[in-house]
Amino acid sequence: SSHEHKLNFKKSKELCLSYIQDAMLQKQWKRAAEFLTFYVESLEKDYSREQIGPSEMIWRIGTEILCHHSHSSMREFNCFIEQMKTLGVKRYLKVCLEHVFHLLCHGQIDEAYQNLSLAESWRFGEQTAIQDKEMKLIQAYRGLLDYYSWSKQKSILLEHGLDGFADLSVEQEMHSSFRKAAVNLKEIIKIPGVWDLFVKCYVDLLEFYGDHDEARQVLNEYAYNSKFPANPNAHVYLYQLLKRHGESKKSLVSALKILHDIVPSHELMIDFNTMLQKSKKSKKRRLGLEVIFAVLDYAGWKESVKAWSCLARQVKQIVISEKHLDWIKQEWNCRKDWWPAFHFSRYLAKRNWLENKSLSYEKALVAGILQGKDCKYFKYVSHQGCKAQVKRFRMLKKFVNRHSPVYLRTS
Amino acid sequence: RDFNERCAQCSEVNWGLTDGGRFYCRSCHNVTERTREVVNTDFITNSRVHTISKGSRKQENNDGRCEWYVCEGFQLILKKQAEALEALGVCPQMKDEVLCNFWRCYLQKSKQAYCDRPAGETLRALSACESSTDVDSEPEPPSILHLLSLSESEGDLQTECSFASSRSKVSESTSVYSGSVDGSLYVVKNQKGKLRMTMPMTLSFCYMALLWLREPMTLSELLRFVVEGHIPYLNAFQHFPEKMKLCGLDLKIFCVESWPVYEEVHNKMLELAAFLDLPRFPDITDSCFLHPDMLCIKYLMEANLPDELHNWTCRVVKKIGIGEVDFLTLVPGNKSTRKVKYDILAAAVIVVALKLLFLLDDHYEWLLSDLAEERNKNNKEGCLYFEFKKWYEVVKHSLDVEQKKLDEEKAKYMWRCEKPLFYSVKNKSKVLKRRQMVVNLQNQFGKLSGSVRRAEKPNPSSFQLSWSEENTDGSCFHGHSLKGILQEKCGLLTAMNPDYWLCTVKLCNEKVCGHLAHYRDVDFPQSYHFVLRLFSFLLRIQPSYIHDEVCMIEHKLFNKKLYKKLKYNTVLRK
């Protein structure tokens, strides 16, 4: 019969769920809790054909409510989660893991560790194999907490070391933490994924114990193994390691080059440009120019005095040497349509002058070279600067006027 | 009967009976040569009549269970419902005489008791299948899953029931599949000519009895009381005595998880009346509560409309003859006449009256309202003229508030009963564990919800919306006069509105599509929709049902004009 409006259990609970959802979206936690009490009886009905069953709903909704409700406590939360763990064996490890995250967020490190250990020892027939991924994560996080203990013990030792007291038991604990941590961290980073946190800790451990080769190997794998997802941080870590070990400029440059390809706006690009500008090889200097222009394509760098000063320095140097003007021409070609509005508008000239004289100085130099002395930005800033009788602006005006023809050649 | 030998093939002890009276193993279907004594099909007759007429003597087994039949369960439920109705003010005759007799008549007609030889289908039903497979093949008792697949399933019994692997011992005349003796019978698809008892049908019985006695309770009211919890329905089986154990298929019969719909209950009632061969019901005269003139008074009050409108509703009723005794009185089995739904009819009459006076085309009623307002300013007569606009604002506000409450109530229904139920002993522990967890969670979040969980049912009341003349804020329109929108013609007051729009020019064939017309709110003026919505809320039914009745009334009312038009059309074509 076509009684679709008939109210039955399923519809009633769907309705209930929509009320819970509305309440949660409006942050009305009391109301959400109220409707949840009416929803929980769906646990007694089987929903095995649905994608998300009531047990998962209740877990997720209940967690949200308990997180935000003003009257809920950690104890209540823990009690709730323990019940959730018994509800769905297929989700057991996931629930454990999220519980651990919650505990960590509330600073309950020891409880988190206990829970992780407990979860690690869980076995349930074929479910153990099916939930293998979660298990690996649990082990990894336990490794992380072991690292954290190691770190604490290390700082205690270092303190005492200064005082001249050697604490043997702490040292032993420290080494034991190291071993436990290393085993688990090593395992997780073998699996393709984004493991920044684990990798950093693992490398820290390795470096402390002097295993630089292994550290280098690990980061190389992390950065260059194609099975791993492209991750700019991997390159950053590798670069930092190489820098720490005083590796050659060549290897530093190759590490940063990839970063430039992936994330042209990365903050390390400033260092990169600085490094490249100093190079004797023209190819490197050329790359440097490309790098700094690319950085300033991004809005985040618009007001960075450092970035502009790098560009200004390099452009100035090229203009003075009168060599490689074509480099500037190449870089400017694809930007001359939109950089003027983006960086060198009259409005920006006024604002920069008011807010940050150094910024306006650097930008004016670049503008003057790229667009000529008659461009809006340069005219305004240099005029203001000369009016204010600031020396460097007078110098700037002279410089740009002198090299004006350059503009004509680069446009 | 206690055949405890191990099967030769699979060594299990799980015996059933073939039609030929031989034992066969349920696990591996190995048929033995062992036969049991001729099954006495009469035992069913005796024990049934025995248990029903005597009532209390039940054959008890060791474990405190007794044999019970499904119809006994229903009988208990009906009794409880009748008691509840009595508590609401219905005369005791209903319980003691009318309902009782109807029920006995039903049992007799459906050959479940009070007859010589009941259909000996118990065993046959268990062993035959309704499917279209080879009937002559060796019939094996179908597995529980098979039985379930034959039944109209509402819900997911298949996943909860793990009977396929259960190995309970077959005890004396108690089916493995249910606590009741004949539970499996009820689950199999309805056989022709039989009117199988269901939970919604209990309400059909009640309504039929109420109608017979011409009690002042409409079907929509009855259903509302059910939903509000004043009449046992959902989880009514809680009232069964301890000894009547419910499990397995019984749950499918007695555990409903939806509220019955007006149409469903009404149609079943008609079917039932015909099945029982009842004669013409007591006359519904114009002094009966169910007469449209009377019901209109009630609904007009509840809708906060002026009492003067009653004159107009009476006129409509009279004009189309729906106040006639023969029209209103139920004659079971007569398929040609359209069966009257008193409450919906009365509501529809009011809607038509409103349309006659106010047109309700989203323009005219507001114009009239402005006119009435003007007249009110100069009004010296003392009682206010009715202004549609004011009425709309007041009633809409209340309606929205109540509707919102009702919608929230729908989301807050608790379906599960106190007594946990299990399909088999096997999943008892699981069920109890779940139940415990549900209770824990309810407590935990109940504390966080800040308010005490409403434990009280609202007091039963005949009126859902009430308006008091004592209110000084002018929110009660009962005493208002319609003079503001009427004009005088030849000494009579008539409506200013000369027009009328039909809801539909052509009525559908109800028997084909179930409706006289098809209502979509976007196709009609908002005022009309509002009025439908109001009565839809009061009667707790879909607006389309009221719309159907409105169409029916309009066609009766303007019959001549329509007929003329049709005739004119055919003439033209020639």
Short mmCIF file of N, CA and C in Angstrom, two decimals, chain A residues 3 5-10 12-13 15-17 19 29-31 33-49 55 58 61-63 65-66 69 71-72 75-77 79-80 83-84 86-88, chain B residues 154-160 200 257-261 263-264 404 406-417 420 431 434-451 453-454 515 542 545:
data_model
loop_
_atom_site.label_atom_id
_atom_site.label_comp_id
_atom_site.label_asym_id
_atom_site.label_seq_id
_atom_site.Cartn_x
_atom_site.Cartn_y
_atom_site.Cartn_z
N HIS A 3 1.19 3.90 1.61
CA HIS A 3 1.11 4.80 2.76
C HIS A 3 2.49 5.28 3.13
N HIS A 5 3.36 8.08 4.07
CA HIS A 5 3.41 9.02 5.18
C HIS A 5 3.24 8.32 6.51
N LYS A 6 3.03 7.02 6.42
CA LYS A 6 2.85 6.25 7.64
C LYS A 6 4.08 6.41 8.52
N LEU A 7 3.84 6.61 9.77
CA LEU A 7 4.99 6.81 10.65
C LEU A 7 5.42 5.47 11.24
N ASN A 8 6.61 5.07 10.87
CA ASN A 8 7.10 3.83 11.45
C ASN A 8 8.42 4.07 12.16
N PHE A 9 8.95 3.01 12.71
CA PHE A 9 10.15 3.10 13.52
C PHE A 9 11.28 3.79 12.76
N LYS A 10 11.49 3.32 11.56
CA LYS A 10 12.63 3.82 10.79
C LYS A 10 12.49 5.32 10.53
N SER A 12 10.67 7.45 12.11
CA SER A 12 10.72 8.19 13.36
C SER A 12 12.15 8.42 13.79
N LYS A 13 12.99 7.41 13.62
CA LYS A 13 14.39 7.57 14.01
C LYS A 13 15.14 8.47 13.04
N LEU A 15 13.84 10.97 11.54
CA LEU A 15 13.40 12.30 11.96
C LEU A 15 14.18 12.75 13.18
N CYS A 16 14.31 11.82 14.11
CA CYS A 16 15.04 12.10 15.35
C CYS A 16 16.47 12.52 15.01
N LEU A 17 17.07 11.79 14.10
CA LEU A 17 18.44 12.07 13.70
C LEU A 17 18.56 13.46 13.10
N TYR A 19 16.76 16.02 13.82
CA TYR A 19 16.70 16.99 14.92
C TYR A 19 18.04 17.09 15.65
N TRP A 29 23.82 21.89 22.61
CA TRP A 29 24.23 20.56 23.04
C TRP A 29 23.21 19.88 23.93
N LYS A 30 22.50 20.67 24.72
CA LYS A 30 21.49 20.05 25.61
C LYS A 30 20.40 19.42 24.77
N ARG A 31 19.99 20.16 23.75
CA ARG A 31 18.91 19.67 22.90
C ARG A 31 19.37 18.44 22.13
N ALA A 33 21.57 16.32 23.10
CA ALA A 33 21.61 15.19 24.04
C ALA A 33 20.20 14.65 24.28
N GLU A 34 19.25 15.59 24.36
CA GLU A 34 17.87 15.16 24.60
C GLU A 34 17.37 14.25 23.50
N PHE A 35 17.58 14.66 22.26
CA PHE A 35 17.11 13.82 21.17
C PHE A 35 17.92 12.55 21.05
N LEU A 36 19.16 12.59 21.45
CA LEU A 36 19.97 11.38 21.39
C LEU A 36 19.41 10.30 22.32
N THR A 37 18.87 10.72 23.45
CA THR A 37 18.30 9.72 24.35
C THR A 37 17.15 8.98 23.68
N PHE A 38 16.47 9.67 22.77
CA PHE A 38 15.38 8.99 22.07
C PHE A 38 15.89 8.17 20.91
N TYR A 39 17.07 8.48 20.46
CA TYR A 39 17.60 7.76 19.31
C TYR A 39 18.24 6.43 19.70
N VAL A 40 18.79 6.37 20.91
CA VAL A 40 19.62 5.20 21.23
C VAL A 40 18.89 3.87 21.15
N GLU A 41 17.58 3.89 21.22
CA GLU A 41 16.93 2.58 21.18
C GLU A 41 17.08 1.92 19.81
N SER A 42 17.54 2.65 18.81
CA SER A 42 17.78 2.00 17.51
C SER A 42 18.86 0.95 17.59
N LEU A 43 19.61 0.97 18.69
CA LEU A 43 20.63 -0.05 18.84
C LEU A 43 20.00 -1.44 18.92
N GLU A 44 18.75 -1.44 19.33
CA GLU A 44 18.12 -2.75 19.51
C GLU A 44 17.58 -3.30 18.21
N LYS A 45 17.73 -2.52 17.16
CA LYS A 45 17.23 -3.00 15.88
C LYS A 45 18.41 -3.21 14.95
N ASP A 46 18.26 -4.15 14.07
CA ASP A 46 19.38 -4.47 13.23
C ASP A 46 19.43 -3.61 11.97
N TYR A 47 20.54 -3.01 11.69
CA TYR A 47 20.66 -2.14 10.53
C TYR A 47 21.79 -2.64 9.63
N SER A 48 21.97 -3.94 9.59
CA SER A 48 23.17 -4.42 8.93
C SER A 48 23.20 -4.08 7.46
N ARG A 49 22.05 -3.69 6.90
CA ARG A 49 22.06 -3.37 5.48
C ARG A 49 22.41 -1.90 5.23
N SER A 55 24.99 2.22 15.70
CA SER A 55 26.07 2.19 16.67
C SER A 55 27.16 3.18 16.29
N ILE A 58 25.78 6.74 16.96
CA ILE A 58 25.76 7.09 18.38
C ILE A 58 27.17 7.37 18.87
N ILE A 61 28.13 10.92 17.28
CA ILE A 61 27.32 12.00 17.85
C ILE A 61 27.62 12.16 19.33
N GLY A 62 27.64 11.03 20.02
CA GLY A 62 27.88 11.07 21.46
C GLY A 62 29.22 11.72 21.77
N THR A 63 30.23 11.38 20.97
CA THR A 63 31.55 11.97 21.19
C THR A 63 31.49 13.48 21.04
N ILE A 65 28.95 15.50 21.33
CA ILE A 65 28.19 16.14 22.42
C ILE A 65 29.03 16.18 23.68
N LEU A 66 29.67 15.06 24.00
CA LEU A 66 30.45 15.03 25.24
C LEU A 66 31.65 15.95 25.16
N HIS A 69 29.74 19.66 25.45
CA HIS A 69 28.76 19.99 26.49
C HIS A 69 29.47 20.49 27.74
N HIS A 71 28.68 20.39 30.80
CA HIS A 71 28.66 19.59 32.04
C HIS A 71 29.35 18.25 31.93
N SER A 72 29.92 17.96 30.79
CA SER A 72 30.49 16.62 30.69
C SER A 72 31.93 16.61 31.16
N ARG A 75 35.75 11.80 32.82
CA ARG A 75 35.34 10.49 33.36
C ARG A 75 34.13 9.96 32.62
N GLU A 76 33.17 10.87 32.39
CA GLU A 76 31.97 10.48 31.65
C GLU A 76 32.33 10.06 30.25
N PHE A 77 33.24 10.83 29.67
CA PHE A 77 33.64 10.53 28.32
C PHE A 77 34.27 9.15 28.23
N CYS A 79 33.88 6.65 30.21
CA CYS A 79 32.84 5.64 30.44
C CYS A 79 32.05 5.39 29.16
N PHE A 80 31.71 6.47 28.49
CA PHE A 80 30.95 6.36 27.24
C PHE A 80 31.75 5.60 26.20
N GLN A 83 31.92 1.90 26.52
CA GLN A 83 30.72 1.23 26.02
C GLN A 83 30.74 1.13 24.50
N MET A 84 31.19 2.19 23.86
CA MET A 84 31.25 2.20 22.41
C MET A 84 32.18 1.12 21.88
N THR A 86 32.56 -1.76 22.99
CA THR A 86 31.92 -3.08 22.96
C THR A 86 30.85 -3.19 21.89
N LEU A 87 30.48 -2.06 21.33
CA LEU A 87 29.36 -2.07 20.40
C LEU A 87 29.67 -2.68 19.05
N GLY A 88 30.82 -2.32 18.51
CA GLY A 88 31.08 -2.82 17.17
C GLY A 88 32.48 -3.35 17.06
N GLU B 154 7.84 -6.65 7.03
CA GLU B 154 8.06 -5.24 7.35
C GLU B 154 9.17 -5.27 8.36
N GLY B 155 10.33 -4.95 7.94
CA GLY B 155 11.43 -5.04 8.90
C GLY B 155 12.41 -6.09 8.48
N ASP B 156 13.27 -6.37 9.35
CA ASP B 156 14.39 -7.21 8.97
C ASP B 156 14.51 -8.41 9.86
N LEU B 157 13.42 -9.11 9.95
CA LEU B 157 13.39 -10.28 10.81
C LEU B 157 14.46 -11.27 10.40
N GLN B 158 14.70 -11.35 9.10
CA GLN B 158 15.62 -12.36 8.63
C GLN B 158 17.00 -12.22 9.23
N THR B 159 17.39 -11.00 9.39
CA THR B 159 18.73 -10.84 9.93
C THR B 159 18.78 -11.08 11.43
N GLU B 160 17.68 -10.81 12.10
CA GLU B 160 17.73 -11.00 13.55
C GLU B 160 17.51 -12.44 13.95
N PRO B 200 -3.46 -3.78 13.50
CA PRO B 200 -4.35 -2.68 13.09
C PRO B 200 -5.81 -3.10 13.14
N GLU B 257 5.67 -1.92 14.34
CA GLU B 257 6.54 -0.76 14.49
C GLU B 257 6.08 0.39 13.63
N SER B 258 4.79 0.53 13.51
CA SER B 258 4.29 1.71 12.82
C SER B 258 2.91 2.01 13.35
N TRP B 259 2.55 3.26 13.24
CA TRP B 259 1.22 3.67 13.66
C TRP B 259 0.24 3.40 12.53
N PRO B 260 -0.92 2.89 12.87
CA PRO B 260 -1.87 2.56 11.81
C PRO B 260 -2.45 3.83 11.19
N VAL B 261 -2.78 3.68 9.93
CA VAL B 261 -3.26 4.82 9.18
C VAL B 261 -4.78 4.76 9.08
N GLU B 263 -7.00 5.24 6.72
CA GLU B 263 -7.54 4.47 5.59
C GLU B 263 -7.51 2.98 5.88
N GLU B 264 -6.35 2.56 6.35
CA GLU B 264 -6.11 1.14 6.62
C GLU B 264 -7.15 0.59 7.60
N LYS B 404 4.61 22.08 15.26
CA LYS B 404 6.02 21.91 15.62
C LYS B 404 6.16 20.94 16.78
N LEU B 406 4.09 18.63 17.58
CA LEU B 406 3.73 17.30 17.11
C LEU B 406 4.89 16.66 16.35
N ASP B 407 5.53 17.45 15.52
CA ASP B 407 6.66 16.92 14.76
C ASP B 407 7.78 16.47 15.68
N GLU B 408 8.02 17.25 16.72
CA GLU B 408 9.07 16.84 17.66
C GLU B 408 8.66 15.56 18.38
N GLU B 409 7.38 15.46 18.70
CA GLU B 409 6.90 14.25 19.36
C GLU B 409 7.18 13.03 18.49
N LYS B 410 6.95 13.22 17.19
CA LYS B 410 7.16 12.10 16.27
C LYS B 410 8.60 11.61 16.34
N ALA B 411 9.51 12.58 16.50
CA ALA B 411 10.91 12.18 16.56
C ALA B 411 11.26 11.56 17.90
N LYS B 412 10.39 11.80 18.90
CA LYS B 412 10.75 11.32 20.23
C LYS B 412 10.02 10.05 20.62
N TYR B 413 9.31 9.45 19.71
CA TYR B 413 8.59 8.23 20.07
C TYR B 413 9.55 7.17 20.58
N MET B 414 9.14 6.51 21.65
CA MET B 414 9.91 5.38 22.13
C MET B 414 9.14 4.13 21.72
N TRP B 415 9.75 3.36 20.89
CA TRP B 415 9.04 2.22 20.33
C TRP B 415 9.23 0.96 21.16
N ARG B 416 10.40 0.86 21.76
CA ARG B 416 10.69 -0.38 22.47
C ARG B 416 9.93 -0.44 23.77
N CYS B 417 9.55 -1.61 24.15
CA CYS B 417 8.80 -1.74 25.38
C CYS B 417 9.72 -2.13 26.52
N PRO B 420 12.00 -6.81 27.42
CA PRO B 420 12.79 -7.10 26.23
C PRO B 420 12.31 -8.39 25.58
N VAL B 431 20.43 -9.68 23.40
CA VAL B 431 19.37 -8.69 23.52
C VAL B 431 19.42 -7.99 24.86
N ARG B 434 22.29 -5.54 25.00
CA ARG B 434 21.98 -4.33 24.25
C ARG B 434 21.03 -3.44 25.04
N ARG B 435 20.04 -4.10 25.61
CA ARG B 435 19.05 -3.35 26.38
C ARG B 435 19.73 -2.59 27.51
N GLN B 436 20.65 -3.25 28.18
CA GLN B 436 21.36 -2.61 29.28
C GLN B 436 22.13 -1.40 28.79
N MET B 437 22.78 -1.59 27.65
CA MET B 437 23.56 -0.48 27.12
C MET B 437 22.66 0.68 26.75
N VAL B 438 21.52 0.38 26.13
CA VAL B 438 20.59 1.44 25.76
C VAL B 438 20.17 2.21 27.00
N VAL B 439 19.85 1.48 28.04
CA VAL B 439 19.42 2.14 29.28
C VAL B 439 20.53 3.04 29.83
N ASN B 440 21.76 2.50 29.82
CA ASN B 440 22.90 3.31 30.30
C ASN B 440 23.06 4.60 29.53
N LEU B 441 23.01 4.45 28.19
CA LEU B 441 23.19 5.63 27.35
C LEU B 441 22.07 6.63 27.56
N GLN B 442 20.85 6.11 27.73
CA GLN B 442 19.74 7.01 27.95
C GLN B 442 19.94 7.80 29.24
N ASN B 443 20.43 7.11 30.24
CA ASN B 443 20.68 7.81 31.51
C ASN B 443 21.75 8.86 31.36
N GLN B 444 22.83 8.44 30.70
CA GLN B 444 23.96 9.36 30.58
C GLN B 444 23.58 10.63 29.83
N PHE B 445 22.96 10.46 28.69
CA PHE B 445 22.61 11.64 27.91
C PHE B 445 21.37 12.33 28.43
N GLY B 446 20.56 11.57 29.14
CA GLY B 446 19.40 12.18 29.75
C GLY B 446 19.82 13.23 30.76
N LYS B 447 20.87 12.91 31.51
CA LYS B 447 21.37 13.88 32.49
C LYS B 447 21.87 15.13 31.79
N LEU B 448 22.46 14.93 30.63
CA LEU B 448 23.02 16.08 29.93
C LEU B 448 21.97 16.91 29.22
N SER B 449 20.78 16.36 29.10
CA SER B 449 19.81 17.13 28.32
C SER B 449 19.14 18.20 29.16
N GLY B 450 19.47 18.22 30.41
CA GLY B 450 19.08 19.37 31.21
C GLY B 450 17.67 19.35 31.73
N SER B 451 16.81 18.53 31.13
CA SER B 451 15.44 18.53 31.64
C SER B 451 15.02 17.11 31.94
N ARG B 453 13.12 13.84 31.56
CA ARG B 453 12.51 13.22 30.40
C ARG B 453 11.02 13.13 30.65
N ARG B 454 10.25 13.60 29.68
CA ARG B 454 8.82 13.66 29.92
C ARG B 454 8.28 12.25 30.14
N HIS B 515 -8.22 7.36 -5.05
CA HIS B 515 -8.59 8.72 -4.67
C HIS B 515 -9.58 9.29 -5.68
N GLN B 542 -3.76 12.98 6.15
CA GLN B 542 -3.18 13.74 5.05
C GLN B 542 -4.22 14.68 4.44
N TYR B 545 -6.94 13.54 1.76
CA TYR B 545 -8.20 12.85 2.06
C TYR B 545 -9.35 13.83 2.23
#
